Short mmCIF file of C-alpha atoms in Angstrom, two decimals:
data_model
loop_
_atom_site.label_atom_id
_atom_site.label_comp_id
_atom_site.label_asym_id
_atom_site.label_seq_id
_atom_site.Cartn_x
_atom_site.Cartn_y
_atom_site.Cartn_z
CA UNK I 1 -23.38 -24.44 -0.28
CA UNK I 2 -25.39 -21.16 -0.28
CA UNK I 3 -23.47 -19.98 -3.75
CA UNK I 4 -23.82 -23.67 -4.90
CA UNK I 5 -27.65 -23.26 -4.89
CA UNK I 6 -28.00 -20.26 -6.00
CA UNK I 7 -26.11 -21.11 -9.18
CA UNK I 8 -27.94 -24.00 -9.81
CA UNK I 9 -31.49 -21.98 -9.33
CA UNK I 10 -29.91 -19.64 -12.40
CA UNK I 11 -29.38 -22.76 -14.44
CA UNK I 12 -33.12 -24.35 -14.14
CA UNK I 13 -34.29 -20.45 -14.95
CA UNK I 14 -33.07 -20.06 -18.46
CA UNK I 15 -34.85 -16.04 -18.16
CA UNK I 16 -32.64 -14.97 -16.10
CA UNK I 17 -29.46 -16.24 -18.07
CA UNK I 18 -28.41 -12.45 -19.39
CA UNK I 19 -28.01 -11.55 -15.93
CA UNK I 20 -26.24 -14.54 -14.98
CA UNK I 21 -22.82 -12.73 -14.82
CA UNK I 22 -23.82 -10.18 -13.16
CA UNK I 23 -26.17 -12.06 -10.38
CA UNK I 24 -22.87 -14.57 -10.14
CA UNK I 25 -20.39 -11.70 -9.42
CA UNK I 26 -23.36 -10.60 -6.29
CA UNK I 27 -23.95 -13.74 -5.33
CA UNK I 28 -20.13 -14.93 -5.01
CA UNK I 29 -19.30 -11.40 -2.44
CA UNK I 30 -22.47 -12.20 -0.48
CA UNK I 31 -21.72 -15.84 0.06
CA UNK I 32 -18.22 -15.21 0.92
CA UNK I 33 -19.64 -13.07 3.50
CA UNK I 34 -21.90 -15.14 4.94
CA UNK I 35 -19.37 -17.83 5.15
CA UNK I 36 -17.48 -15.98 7.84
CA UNK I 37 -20.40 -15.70 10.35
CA UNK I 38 -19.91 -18.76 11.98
CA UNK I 39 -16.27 -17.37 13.29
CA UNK I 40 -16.70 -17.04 17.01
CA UNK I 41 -15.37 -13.47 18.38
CA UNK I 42 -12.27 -15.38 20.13
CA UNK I 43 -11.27 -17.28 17.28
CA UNK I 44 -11.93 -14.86 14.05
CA UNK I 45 -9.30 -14.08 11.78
CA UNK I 46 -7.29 -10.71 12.90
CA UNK I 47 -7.20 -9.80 9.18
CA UNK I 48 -10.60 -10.81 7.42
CA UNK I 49 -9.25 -12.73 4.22
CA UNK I 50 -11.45 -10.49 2.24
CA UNK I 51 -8.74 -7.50 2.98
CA UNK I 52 -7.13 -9.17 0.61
CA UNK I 53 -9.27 -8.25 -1.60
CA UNK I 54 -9.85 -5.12 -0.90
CA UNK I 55 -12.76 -5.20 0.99
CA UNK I 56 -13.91 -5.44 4.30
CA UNK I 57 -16.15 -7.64 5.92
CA UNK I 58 -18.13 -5.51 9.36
CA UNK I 59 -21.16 -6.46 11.91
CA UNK I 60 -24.39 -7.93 9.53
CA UNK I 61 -22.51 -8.85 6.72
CA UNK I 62 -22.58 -5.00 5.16
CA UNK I 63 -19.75 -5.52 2.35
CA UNK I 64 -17.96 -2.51 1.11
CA UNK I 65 -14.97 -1.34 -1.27
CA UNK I 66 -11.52 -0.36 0.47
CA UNK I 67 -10.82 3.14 -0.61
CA UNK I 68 -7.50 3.90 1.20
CA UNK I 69 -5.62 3.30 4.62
CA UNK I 70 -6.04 6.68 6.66
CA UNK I 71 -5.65 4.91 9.58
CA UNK I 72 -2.35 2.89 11.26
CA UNK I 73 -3.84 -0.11 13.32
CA UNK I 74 -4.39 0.73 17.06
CA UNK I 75 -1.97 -0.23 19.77
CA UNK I 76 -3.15 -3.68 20.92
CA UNK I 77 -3.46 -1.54 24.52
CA UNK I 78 -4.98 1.25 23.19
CA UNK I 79 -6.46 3.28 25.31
CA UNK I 80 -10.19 3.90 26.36
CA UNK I 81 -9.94 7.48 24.55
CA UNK I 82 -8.48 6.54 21.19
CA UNK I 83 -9.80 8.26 18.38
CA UNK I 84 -12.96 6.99 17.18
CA UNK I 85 -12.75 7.35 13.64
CA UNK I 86 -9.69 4.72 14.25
CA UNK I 87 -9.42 2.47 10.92
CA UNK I 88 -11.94 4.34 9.04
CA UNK I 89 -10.62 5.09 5.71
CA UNK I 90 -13.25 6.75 3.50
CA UNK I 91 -12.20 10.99 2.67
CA UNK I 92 -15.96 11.76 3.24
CA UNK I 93 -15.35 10.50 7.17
CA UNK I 94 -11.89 12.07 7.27
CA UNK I 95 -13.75 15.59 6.81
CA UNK I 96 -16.39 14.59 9.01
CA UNK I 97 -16.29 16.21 12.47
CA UNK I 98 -15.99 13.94 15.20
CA UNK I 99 -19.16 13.00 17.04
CA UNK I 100 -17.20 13.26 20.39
CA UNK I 101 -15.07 16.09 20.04
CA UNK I 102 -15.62 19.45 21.32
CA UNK I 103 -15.88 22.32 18.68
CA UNK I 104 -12.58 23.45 18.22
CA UNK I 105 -10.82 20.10 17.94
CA UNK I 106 -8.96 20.65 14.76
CA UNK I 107 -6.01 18.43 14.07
CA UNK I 108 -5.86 15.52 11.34
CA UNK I 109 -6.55 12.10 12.23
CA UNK I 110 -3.84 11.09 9.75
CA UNK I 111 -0.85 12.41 11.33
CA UNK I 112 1.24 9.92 13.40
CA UNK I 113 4.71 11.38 15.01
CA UNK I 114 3.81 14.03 17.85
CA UNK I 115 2.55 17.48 17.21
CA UNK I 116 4.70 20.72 17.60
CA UNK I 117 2.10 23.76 19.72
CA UNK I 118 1.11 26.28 17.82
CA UNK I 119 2.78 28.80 20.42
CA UNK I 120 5.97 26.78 19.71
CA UNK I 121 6.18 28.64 16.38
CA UNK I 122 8.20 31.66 14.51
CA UNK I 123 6.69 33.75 17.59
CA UNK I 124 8.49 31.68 20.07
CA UNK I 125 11.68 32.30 18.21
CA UNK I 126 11.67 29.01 16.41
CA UNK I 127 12.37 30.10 13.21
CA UNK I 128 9.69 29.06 10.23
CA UNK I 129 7.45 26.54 10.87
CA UNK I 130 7.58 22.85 10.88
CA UNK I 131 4.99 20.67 12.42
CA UNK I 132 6.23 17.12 13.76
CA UNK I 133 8.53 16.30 17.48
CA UNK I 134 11.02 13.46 16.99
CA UNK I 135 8.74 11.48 18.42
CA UNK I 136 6.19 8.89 18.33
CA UNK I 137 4.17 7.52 20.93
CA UNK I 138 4.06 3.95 20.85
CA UNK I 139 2.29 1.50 23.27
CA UNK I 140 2.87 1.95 26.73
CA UNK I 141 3.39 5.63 25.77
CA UNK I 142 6.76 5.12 25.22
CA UNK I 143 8.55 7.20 22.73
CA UNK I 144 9.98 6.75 19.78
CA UNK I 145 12.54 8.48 17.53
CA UNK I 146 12.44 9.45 13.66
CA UNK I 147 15.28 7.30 13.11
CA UNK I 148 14.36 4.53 14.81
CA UNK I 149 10.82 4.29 12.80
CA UNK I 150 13.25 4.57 9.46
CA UNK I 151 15.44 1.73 10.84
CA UNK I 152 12.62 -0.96 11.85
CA UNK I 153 10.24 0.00 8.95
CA UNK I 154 12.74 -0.24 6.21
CA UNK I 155 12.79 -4.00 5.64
CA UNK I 156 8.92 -3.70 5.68
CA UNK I 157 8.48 -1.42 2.74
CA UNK I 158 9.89 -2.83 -0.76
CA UNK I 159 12.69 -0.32 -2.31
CA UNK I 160 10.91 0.76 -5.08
CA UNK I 161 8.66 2.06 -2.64
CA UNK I 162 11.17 3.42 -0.57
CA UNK I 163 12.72 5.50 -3.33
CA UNK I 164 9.48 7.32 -4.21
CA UNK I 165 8.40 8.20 -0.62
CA UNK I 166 11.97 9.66 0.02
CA UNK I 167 11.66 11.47 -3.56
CA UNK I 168 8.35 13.11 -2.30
CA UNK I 169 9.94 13.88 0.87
CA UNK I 170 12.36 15.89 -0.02
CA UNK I 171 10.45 18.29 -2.67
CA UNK I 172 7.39 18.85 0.24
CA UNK I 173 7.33 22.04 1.79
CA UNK I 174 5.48 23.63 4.73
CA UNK I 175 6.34 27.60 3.33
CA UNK I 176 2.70 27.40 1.75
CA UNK I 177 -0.05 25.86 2.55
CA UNK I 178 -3.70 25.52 1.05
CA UNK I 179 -6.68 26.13 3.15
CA UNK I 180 -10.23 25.65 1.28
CA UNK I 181 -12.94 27.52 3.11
CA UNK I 182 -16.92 26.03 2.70
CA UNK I 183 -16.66 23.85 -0.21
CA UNK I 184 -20.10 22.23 -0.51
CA UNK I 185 -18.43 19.59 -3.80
CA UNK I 186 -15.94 17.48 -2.66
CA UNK I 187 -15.21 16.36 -5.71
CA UNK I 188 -13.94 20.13 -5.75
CA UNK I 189 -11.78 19.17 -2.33
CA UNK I 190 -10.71 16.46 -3.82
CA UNK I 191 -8.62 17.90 -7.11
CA UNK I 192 -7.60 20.39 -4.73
CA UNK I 193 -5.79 18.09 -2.55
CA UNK I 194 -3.91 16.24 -5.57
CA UNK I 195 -2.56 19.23 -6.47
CA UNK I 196 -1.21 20.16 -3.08
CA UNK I 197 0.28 16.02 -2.97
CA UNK I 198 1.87 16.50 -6.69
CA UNK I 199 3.25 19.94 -6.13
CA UNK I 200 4.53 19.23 -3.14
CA UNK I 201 2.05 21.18 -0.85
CA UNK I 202 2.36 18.89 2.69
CA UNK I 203 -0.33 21.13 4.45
CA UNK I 204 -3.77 21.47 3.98
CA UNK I 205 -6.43 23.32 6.14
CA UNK I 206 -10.01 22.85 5.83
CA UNK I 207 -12.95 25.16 6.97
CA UNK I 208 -16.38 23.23 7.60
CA UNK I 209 -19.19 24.80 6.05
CA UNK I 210 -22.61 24.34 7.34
CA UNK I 211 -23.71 21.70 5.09
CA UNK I 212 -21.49 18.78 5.60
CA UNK I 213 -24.27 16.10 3.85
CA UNK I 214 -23.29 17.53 0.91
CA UNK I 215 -19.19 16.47 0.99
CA UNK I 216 -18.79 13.40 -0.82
CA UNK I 217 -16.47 10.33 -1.27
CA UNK I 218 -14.56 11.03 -4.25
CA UNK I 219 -11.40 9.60 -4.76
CA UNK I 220 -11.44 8.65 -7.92
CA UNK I 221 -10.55 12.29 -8.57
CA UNK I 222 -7.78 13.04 -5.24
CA UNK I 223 -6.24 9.44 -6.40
CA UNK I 224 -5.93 8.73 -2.82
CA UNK I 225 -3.69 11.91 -2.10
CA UNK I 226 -5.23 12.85 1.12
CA UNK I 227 -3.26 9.86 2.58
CA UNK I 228 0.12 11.85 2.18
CA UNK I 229 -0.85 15.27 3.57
CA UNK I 230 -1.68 16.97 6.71
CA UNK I 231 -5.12 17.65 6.78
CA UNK I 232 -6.55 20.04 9.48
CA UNK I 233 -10.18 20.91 10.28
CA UNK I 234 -11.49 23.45 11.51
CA UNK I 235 -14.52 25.20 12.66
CA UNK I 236 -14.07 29.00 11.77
CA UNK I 237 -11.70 30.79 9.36
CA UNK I 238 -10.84 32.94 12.73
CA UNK I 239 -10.06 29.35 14.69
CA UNK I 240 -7.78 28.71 11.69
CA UNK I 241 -6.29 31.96 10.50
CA UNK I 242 -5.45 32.52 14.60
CA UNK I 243 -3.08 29.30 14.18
CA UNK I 244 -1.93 29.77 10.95
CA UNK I 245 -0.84 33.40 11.99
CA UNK I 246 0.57 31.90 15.32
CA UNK I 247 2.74 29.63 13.17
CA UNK I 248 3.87 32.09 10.73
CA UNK I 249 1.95 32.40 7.78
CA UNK I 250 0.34 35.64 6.05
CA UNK I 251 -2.91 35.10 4.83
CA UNK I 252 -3.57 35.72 1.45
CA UNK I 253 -7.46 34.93 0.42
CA UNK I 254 -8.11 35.15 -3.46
CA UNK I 255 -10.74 38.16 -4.30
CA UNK I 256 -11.89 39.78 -7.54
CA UNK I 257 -11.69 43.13 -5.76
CA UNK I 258 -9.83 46.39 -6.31
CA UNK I 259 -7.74 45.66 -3.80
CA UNK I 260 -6.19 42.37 -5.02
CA UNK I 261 -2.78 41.88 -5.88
CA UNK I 262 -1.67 39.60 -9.13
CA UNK I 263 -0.30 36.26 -7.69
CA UNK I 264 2.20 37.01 -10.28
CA UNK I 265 3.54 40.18 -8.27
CA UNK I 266 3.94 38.18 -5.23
CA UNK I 267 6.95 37.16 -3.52
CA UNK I 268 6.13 33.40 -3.05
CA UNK I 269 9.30 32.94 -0.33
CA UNK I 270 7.62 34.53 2.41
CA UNK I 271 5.18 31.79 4.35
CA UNK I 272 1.87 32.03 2.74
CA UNK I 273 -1.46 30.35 3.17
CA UNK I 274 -3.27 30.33 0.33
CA UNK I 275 -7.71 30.69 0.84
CA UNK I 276 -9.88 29.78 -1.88
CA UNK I 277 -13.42 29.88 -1.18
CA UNK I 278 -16.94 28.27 -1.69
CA UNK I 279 -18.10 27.37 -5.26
CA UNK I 280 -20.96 29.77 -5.22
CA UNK I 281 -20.43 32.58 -3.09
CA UNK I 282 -16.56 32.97 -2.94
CA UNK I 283 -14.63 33.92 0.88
CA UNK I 284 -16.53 34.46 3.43
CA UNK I 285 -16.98 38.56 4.59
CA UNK I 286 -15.90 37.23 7.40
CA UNK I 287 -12.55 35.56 5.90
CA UNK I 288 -11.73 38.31 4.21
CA UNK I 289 -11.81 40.62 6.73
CA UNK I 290 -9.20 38.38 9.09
CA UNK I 291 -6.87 37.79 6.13
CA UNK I 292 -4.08 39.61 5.77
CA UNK I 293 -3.97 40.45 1.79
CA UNK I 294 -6.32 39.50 -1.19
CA UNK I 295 -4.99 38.02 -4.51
CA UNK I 296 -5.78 37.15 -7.65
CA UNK I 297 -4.93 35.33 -10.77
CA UNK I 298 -5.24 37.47 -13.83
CA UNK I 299 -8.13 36.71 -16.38
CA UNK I 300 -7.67 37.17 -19.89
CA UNK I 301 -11.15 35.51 -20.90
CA UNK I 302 -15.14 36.84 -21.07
CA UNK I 303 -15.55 34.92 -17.86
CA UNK I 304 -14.42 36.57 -14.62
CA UNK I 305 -13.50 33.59 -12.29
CA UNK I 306 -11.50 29.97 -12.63
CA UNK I 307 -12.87 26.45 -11.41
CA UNK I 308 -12.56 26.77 -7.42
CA UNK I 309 -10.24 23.64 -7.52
CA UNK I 310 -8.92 25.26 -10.68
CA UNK I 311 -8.08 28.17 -9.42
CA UNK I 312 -6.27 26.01 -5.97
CA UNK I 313 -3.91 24.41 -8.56
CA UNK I 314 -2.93 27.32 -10.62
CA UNK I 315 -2.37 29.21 -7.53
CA UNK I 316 -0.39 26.35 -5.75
CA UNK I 317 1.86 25.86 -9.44
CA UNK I 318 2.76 29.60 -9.62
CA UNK I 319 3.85 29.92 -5.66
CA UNK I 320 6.21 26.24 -6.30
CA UNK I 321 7.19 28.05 -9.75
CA UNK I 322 8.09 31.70 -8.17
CA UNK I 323 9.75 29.57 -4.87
CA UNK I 324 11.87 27.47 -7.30
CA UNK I 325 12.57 30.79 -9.35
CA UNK I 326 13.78 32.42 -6.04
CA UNK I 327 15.42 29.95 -4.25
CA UNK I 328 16.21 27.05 -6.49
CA UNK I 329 13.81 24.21 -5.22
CA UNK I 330 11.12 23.97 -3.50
CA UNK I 331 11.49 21.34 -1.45
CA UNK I 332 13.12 23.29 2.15
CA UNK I 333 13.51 20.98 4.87
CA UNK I 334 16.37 20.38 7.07
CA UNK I 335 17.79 16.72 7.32
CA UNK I 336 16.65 16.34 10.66
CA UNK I 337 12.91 17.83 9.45
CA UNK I 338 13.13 15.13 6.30
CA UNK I 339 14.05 12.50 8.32
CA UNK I 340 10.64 13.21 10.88
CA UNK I 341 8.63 13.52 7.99
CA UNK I 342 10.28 10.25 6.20
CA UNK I 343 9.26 8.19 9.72
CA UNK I 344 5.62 10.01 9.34
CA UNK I 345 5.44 8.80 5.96
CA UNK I 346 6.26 5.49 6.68
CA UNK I 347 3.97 5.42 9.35
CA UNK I 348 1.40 6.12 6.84
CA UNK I 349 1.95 3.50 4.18
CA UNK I 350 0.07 0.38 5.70
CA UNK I 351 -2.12 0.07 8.64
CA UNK I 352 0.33 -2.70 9.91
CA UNK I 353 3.17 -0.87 10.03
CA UNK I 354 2.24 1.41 13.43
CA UNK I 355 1.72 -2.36 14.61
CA UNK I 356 5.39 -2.75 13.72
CA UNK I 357 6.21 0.15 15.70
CA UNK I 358 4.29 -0.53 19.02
CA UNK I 359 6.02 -3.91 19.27
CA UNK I 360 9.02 -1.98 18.89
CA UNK I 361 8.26 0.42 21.68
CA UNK I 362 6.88 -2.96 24.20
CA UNK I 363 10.76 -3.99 22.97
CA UNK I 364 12.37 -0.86 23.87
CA UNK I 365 10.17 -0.52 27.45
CA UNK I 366 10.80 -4.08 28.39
CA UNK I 367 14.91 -3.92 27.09
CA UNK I 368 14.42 -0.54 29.65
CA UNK I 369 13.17 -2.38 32.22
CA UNK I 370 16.00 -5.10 31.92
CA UNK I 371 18.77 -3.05 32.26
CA UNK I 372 17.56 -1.29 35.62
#
C-alpha cells in the first residue's frame, strides 16, 4: 500500500516525472522492506525472500547488496563462542580484526575442515606442508571425514559446478604462498588475491597495517576470489614469518637492493613465500630483516618499480611458470590432500551447505548412539 501511494504521489507531480524511474526502483527496495516488519521473531522466514535477490534484509530495515558467501550457516547449536563475524560476507570485514580476539589470533574465518598446528609441520618430520585434518567438526562436535562431505554434498552442487571446483583443485598448490605486508588500497589486495585464485596460489597471508579505515570493499576487482583461498591475518611480519618458517617456507621479500636476487634465477620448487610490501614505502625494515632472501623482478623501463599488485602477479606467474618448467605441473597434492581440500571447497560454495553437513553429523551421532 506504501509503494501504491507513493507511485500515485509521482503521477499527480508531473516535476518529478524524469526521476520517476529512478525514485520507482528506491521506492520498490524500501517498501519491500518495510513489508517484512510485521514478521514476528518466532514466525519470520529462515531465509528472507529478498536473498533471493541478492540482498539482505537486517534490524531497521538497513538494505544492502550481497557481495559473496564467506560464511557457511552456523550449526543450529552453535555454541556461545562462535565466531562473530559468522555470516558476514563483505572482504573489507574479512580483513577486519576481530573485536573479541586477542592480538595474535590469526587464522581465516573462511576455512571449514580442521586446522593442521603449525609445529605439526616439515620440522616435525611431516614432510612439506599442507594445512587441513580429515576432519570437520559438525554439530555436536562430532567429526566428519573428507569423503563423507564429498559423498552428501555431491547431489547438492550441479555438475557443471562440480567439474570446475575439482579442475581448480587439482592445479592449487601450497609450495608458494603470497603474503602482502601493510597495504593501505585494497583495491591493491584485491587484484592480488585473483591472481593467487587464477594461478592457483591456495594461500594467502596478510599483515595489518596501522590504518585499517583505509581497506576497502572492492570486489569488483578480486571477482569474489577471496572466497576460494586461505586467508590468514596477522599482526606482525615476525608473528607471520615465525609460522610460515615453522611450516616450511623461506622467505623471500621483494627489494630494489644490491642484494636482491632476479626471480628469474630462482629455483621456484623449494617452498617459498612470496612478500610484497606497502604502496608507498615498500617492506618494512623490520620485514626485511626477518626474511630470509630479497628478490626482484628485473626492470627494463625509466621507472624503477611495478604496480604493488602488479608486481604480486608477475611474481606469482613466474614461480607457477619455473614450478611447471621443473616439475611438470603445478598443481602437487596427494589424493588424499585433494580430496580434503575438494570437501573444504564444497564447504565453501553456499552458506547452506555446512547446514547439510551438521544434519549429517546429528545423523551420524544419533545412528552412534543406536547401535550402542
Amino acid at each position: 500500500s506504501r509503494l501504491g501511494s507513493e507511485i500515485r504521489t509521482l503521477n499527480q507531480n508531473p516535476k518529478r516525472a524524469p526521476h520517476a524511474a529512478m525514485a520507482s526502483r528506491t521506492l520498490s527496495f524500501s517498501s519491500l522492506a518495510s513489508a517484512f516488519a510485521p514478521f514476528p521473531a518466532c514466525s519470520r522466514p529462515r531465509h528472507p525472500p529478498l536473498r533471493l535477490l541478492g540482498l539482505h534484509l537486517s534490524s531497521g530495515h538497513l538494505l544492502r547488496a550481497s557481495t559473496l558467501s564467506t560464511a557457511a550457516a552456523p550449526a543450529p547449536d552453535a555454541d556461545a563462542d562462535a565466531d562473530p563475524y559468522e555470516g558476514v560476507d563483505t572482504v573489507e570485514h574479512l580483513l577486519a580484526p576481530k573485536p573479541t580476539s586477542p592480538v595474535g589470533v590469526r587464522m581465516g574465518r573462511l576455512m571449514k575442515m580442521q586446522r593442521r598446528a603449525d609445529a605439526d609441520g616439515p620440522a616435525a618430520g611431516r614432510g612439506r606442508w599442507f594445512p587441513y585434518l580429515d576432519a570437520f567438526r559438525g554439530a555436536g562436535g562430532v567429526e566428519v571425514t573428507s569423503q563423507e562431505v564429498v559423498d552428501v554434498l555431491e547431489p547438492y552442487i550441479l555438475e557443471p559446478r562440480r567439474d570446475r571446483i575439482r579442475r581448480a583443485v587439482q592445479s592449487r598448490s601450497y609450495a608458494v604462498c603470497l603474503v602482502v605486508e601493510g597495504l593501505t588500497d585494497f583495491g591493491n589486495v584485491s587484484a592480488a588475491f585473483r591472481s593467487a585464485d587464477a594461478l592457483g596460489v591456495q594461500s594467502v597471508h596478510v599483515i595489518s597495517c596501522e590504518d585499517n579505515k583505509r581497506y576497502r570493499d572492492n570486489r569488483h576487482v578480486s571477482m569474489g576470489a577471496e572466497k576460494w583461498l586461505d586467508i590468514e591475518l596477522w599482526s606482525s611480519p615476525a608473528e607471520c614469518f615465525d609460522a610460515l618458517k615453522k611450516r616450511g617456507y623461506r622467505i623471500a621479500c621483494t627489494s630494489l637492493g644490491s642484494d636482491s636476487v632476479s626471480v628469474y634465477d630462482m629455483d621456484w620448487s623449494h617452498p617459498t613465500a612470496i612478500v610484497v610490501g606497502n604502496e608507498t614505502m615498500g617492506i618494512s625494515d623490520v620485514a626485511l630483516k626477518l626474511s630470509d632472501m630479497h628478490c626482484s623482478v628485473p626492470m627494463k623501463g625509466m621507472v624503477d618499480s611495478f604496480n604493488v599488485s602488479v608486481a604480486a602477479g608477475i611474481l606469482m606467474h613466474h614461480a607457477v611458470y619455473d614450478r611447471v618448467s621443473r616439475l611438470g605441473q603445478n598443481g602437487d597434492l596427494t589424493p588424499e590432500e585433494n580430496r580434503i581440500l575438494l570437501a573444504e571447497f564444497y564447504l565453501r560454495h553456499r552458506e547452506s551447505t555446512a547446514t547439510v553437513i551438521h544434519e549429517y553429523a546429528k545423523r551420524k551421532a544419533n545412528n552412534l548412539v543406536a547401535k550402542l
